[in-house]
Coordinates of C-alpha atoms in Angstrom, one line a residue:
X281 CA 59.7 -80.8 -8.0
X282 CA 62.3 -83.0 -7.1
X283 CA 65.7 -82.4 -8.9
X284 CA 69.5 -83.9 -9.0
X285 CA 72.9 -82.1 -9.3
X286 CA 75.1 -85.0 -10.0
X287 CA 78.7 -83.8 -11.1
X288 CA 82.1 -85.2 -12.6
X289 CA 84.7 -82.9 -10.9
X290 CA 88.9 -83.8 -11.0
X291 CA 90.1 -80.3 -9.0
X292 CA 86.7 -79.8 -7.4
X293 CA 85.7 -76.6 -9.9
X294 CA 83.3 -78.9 -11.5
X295 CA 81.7 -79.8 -7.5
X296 CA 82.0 -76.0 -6.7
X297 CA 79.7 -75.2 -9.5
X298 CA 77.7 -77.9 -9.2
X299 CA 77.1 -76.8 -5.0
X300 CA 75.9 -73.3 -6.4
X301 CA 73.9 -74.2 -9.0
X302 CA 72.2 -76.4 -6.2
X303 CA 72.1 -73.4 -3.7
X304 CA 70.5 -71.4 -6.8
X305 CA 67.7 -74.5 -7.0
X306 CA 67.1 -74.4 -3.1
X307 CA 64.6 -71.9 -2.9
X308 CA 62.1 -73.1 -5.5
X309 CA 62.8 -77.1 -5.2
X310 CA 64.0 -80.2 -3.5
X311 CA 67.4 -80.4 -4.5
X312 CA 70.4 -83.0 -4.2
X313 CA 74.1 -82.6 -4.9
X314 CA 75.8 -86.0 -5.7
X315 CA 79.0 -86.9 -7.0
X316 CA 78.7 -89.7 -10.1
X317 CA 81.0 -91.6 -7.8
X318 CA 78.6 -91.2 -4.9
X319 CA 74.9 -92.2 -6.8
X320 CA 72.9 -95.1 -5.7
X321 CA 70.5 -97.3 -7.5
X322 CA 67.1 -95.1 -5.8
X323 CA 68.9 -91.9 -6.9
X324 CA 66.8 -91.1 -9.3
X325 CA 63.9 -92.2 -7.7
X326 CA 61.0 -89.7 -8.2
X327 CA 63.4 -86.9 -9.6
X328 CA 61.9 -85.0 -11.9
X329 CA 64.9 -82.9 -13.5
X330 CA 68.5 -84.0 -13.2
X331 CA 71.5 -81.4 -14.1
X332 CA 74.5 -82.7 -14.8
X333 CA 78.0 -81.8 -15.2
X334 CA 81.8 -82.2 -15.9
X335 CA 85.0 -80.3 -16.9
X336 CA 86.0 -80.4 -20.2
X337 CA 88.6 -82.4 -21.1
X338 CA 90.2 -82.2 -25.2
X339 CA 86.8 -80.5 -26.6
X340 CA 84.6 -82.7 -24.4
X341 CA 83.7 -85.4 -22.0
X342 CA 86.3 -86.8 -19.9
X343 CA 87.3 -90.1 -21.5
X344 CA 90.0 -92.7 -19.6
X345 CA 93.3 -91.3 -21.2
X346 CA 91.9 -87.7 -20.0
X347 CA 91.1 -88.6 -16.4
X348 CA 94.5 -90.7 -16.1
X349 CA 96.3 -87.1 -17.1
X350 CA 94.4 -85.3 -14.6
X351 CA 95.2 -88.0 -11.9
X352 CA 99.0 -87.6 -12.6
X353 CA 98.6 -83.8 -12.1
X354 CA 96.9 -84.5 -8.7
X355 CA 97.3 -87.5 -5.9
X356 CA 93.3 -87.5 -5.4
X357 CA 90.7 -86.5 -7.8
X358 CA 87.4 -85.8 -6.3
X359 CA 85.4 -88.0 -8.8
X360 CA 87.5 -91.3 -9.1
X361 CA 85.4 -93.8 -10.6
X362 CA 82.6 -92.7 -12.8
X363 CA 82.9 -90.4 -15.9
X364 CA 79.5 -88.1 -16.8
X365 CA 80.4 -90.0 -20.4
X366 CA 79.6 -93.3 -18.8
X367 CA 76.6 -92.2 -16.7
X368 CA 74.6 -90.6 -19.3
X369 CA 73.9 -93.7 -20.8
X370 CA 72.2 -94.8 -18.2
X371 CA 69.6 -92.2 -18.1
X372 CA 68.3 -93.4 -21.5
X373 CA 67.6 -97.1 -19.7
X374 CA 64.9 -95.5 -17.1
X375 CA 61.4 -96.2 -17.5
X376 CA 60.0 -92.7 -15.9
X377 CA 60.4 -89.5 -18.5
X378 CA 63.0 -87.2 -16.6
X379 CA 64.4 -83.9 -18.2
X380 CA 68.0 -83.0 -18.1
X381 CA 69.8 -79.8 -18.2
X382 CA 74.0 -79.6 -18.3
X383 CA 76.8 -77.6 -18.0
X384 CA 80.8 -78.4 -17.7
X385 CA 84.1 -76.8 -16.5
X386 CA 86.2 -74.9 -18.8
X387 CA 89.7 -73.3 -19.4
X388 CA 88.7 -69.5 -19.4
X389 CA 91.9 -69.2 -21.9
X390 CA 92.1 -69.4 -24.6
X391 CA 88.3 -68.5 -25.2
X392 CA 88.3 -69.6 -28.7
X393 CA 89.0 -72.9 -28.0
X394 CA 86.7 -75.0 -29.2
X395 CA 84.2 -77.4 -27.7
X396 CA 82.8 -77.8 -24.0
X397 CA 81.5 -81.3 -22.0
X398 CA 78.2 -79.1 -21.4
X399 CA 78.1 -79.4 -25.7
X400 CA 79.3 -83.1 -25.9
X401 CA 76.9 -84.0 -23.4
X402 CA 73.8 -82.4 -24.9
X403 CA 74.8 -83.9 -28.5
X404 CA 74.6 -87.7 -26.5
X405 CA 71.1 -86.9 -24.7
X406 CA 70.1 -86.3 -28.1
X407 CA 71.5 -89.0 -29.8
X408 CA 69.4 -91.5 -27.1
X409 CA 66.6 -89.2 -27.8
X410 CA 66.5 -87.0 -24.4
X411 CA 65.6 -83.8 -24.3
X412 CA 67.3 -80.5 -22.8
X413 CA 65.6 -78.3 -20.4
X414 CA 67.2 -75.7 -21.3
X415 CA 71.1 -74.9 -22.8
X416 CA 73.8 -76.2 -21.5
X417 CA 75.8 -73.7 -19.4
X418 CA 79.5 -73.4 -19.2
X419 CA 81.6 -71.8 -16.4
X420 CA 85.2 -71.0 -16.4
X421 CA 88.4 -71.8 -14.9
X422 CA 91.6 -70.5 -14.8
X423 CA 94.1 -72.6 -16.7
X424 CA 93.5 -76.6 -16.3
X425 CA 93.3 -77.3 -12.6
X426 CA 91.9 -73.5 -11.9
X427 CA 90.4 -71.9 -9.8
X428 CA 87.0 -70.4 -11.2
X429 CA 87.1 -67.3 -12.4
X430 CA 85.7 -64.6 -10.2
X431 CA 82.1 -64.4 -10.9
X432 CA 81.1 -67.8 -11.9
X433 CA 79.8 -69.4 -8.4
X434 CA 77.2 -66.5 -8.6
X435 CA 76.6 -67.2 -12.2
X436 CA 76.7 -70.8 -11.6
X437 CA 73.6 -69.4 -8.9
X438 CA 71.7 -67.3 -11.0
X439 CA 71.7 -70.3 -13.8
X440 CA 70.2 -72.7 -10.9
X441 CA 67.8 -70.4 -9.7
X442 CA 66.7 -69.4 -13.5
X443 CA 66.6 -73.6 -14.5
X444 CA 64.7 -73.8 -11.3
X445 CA 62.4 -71.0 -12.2
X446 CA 61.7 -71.9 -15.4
X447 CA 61.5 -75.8 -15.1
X448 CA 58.7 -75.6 -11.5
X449 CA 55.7 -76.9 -13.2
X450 CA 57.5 -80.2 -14.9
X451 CA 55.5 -82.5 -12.5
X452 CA 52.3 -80.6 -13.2
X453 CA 52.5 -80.8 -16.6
X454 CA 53.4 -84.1 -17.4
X455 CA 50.7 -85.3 -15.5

């Protein structure tokens, strides 16, 4: 099975998260980390399950006003030109059937705060009719610009290996 990390990150919690969950996939399937910025037009070439991810910015997805604030609160963000909001989309326009899990970045405090990228994100797969391989994950930061709070790189593990686990026999059963 061929899968796809491909991650929104503005402080680089969303990319650290997005490397473990990739080091959790590594023992049960091919794996590639990407940044949105970084994705080519054979990216998705033969992938059979892509995980994607951003922070969350005001109870979702980044949007332009939400990225221009996190560029004024640092001189270079890691992803710079395409949103997770934007690139979604585009999964939708492929001809092959791919599954999709997400997760997102999020302020640890307060926890009651509502709403999550990982949430936003899953309610526009299934608005363009694309299903979830599984829930979308959220991992926590320490205020807005972090860092992660102790524990979630190995969670941000375990959920890779578990998605990768559970999601093996995609190819096999599609065919």
């Amino acid at each position: 099975m061929r899968t796809l990390i491909v991650y929104e990150s503005m402080f680089g919690n969303t990319r650290a998260i997005a490397e473990a969950i990739g080091e959790g996939f590594a023992e049960y399937a091919d794996v590639t980390v990407l940044n949105l910025d970084d994705i080519t037009e054979g990216a998705l070439a033969d992938v059979d399950l892509v995980v994607a991810g951003g922070p969350t910015h005001a109870f979702g997805m980044s949007r332009p006003q939400t990225r221009l604030d996190a560029a004024n609160r640092q001189s270079c963000l890691v992803t710079q030109r395409v949103s997770l909001r934007d690139w979604l989309p585009t999964l939708a326009d492929r001809d092959a059937v791919v599954d999709v899990a997400v997760f997102c970045t999020k302020a640890a405090s307060p926890r009651w705060l509502p709403g999550s990228a990982a949430h936003s994100a899953a309610r526009a797969l299934k608005h363009r009719h694309i299903g979830l391989a599984a829930k979308p994950a959220v991992f926590h930061v320490e205020g807005m610009q972090g860092p992660l709070v102790p524990g979630e790189l190995d969670r941000a593990r375990d959920w890779g290996a578990e998605l990768a686990h559970a999601t093996k026999d995609l190819k096999r059963r599609r065919r």
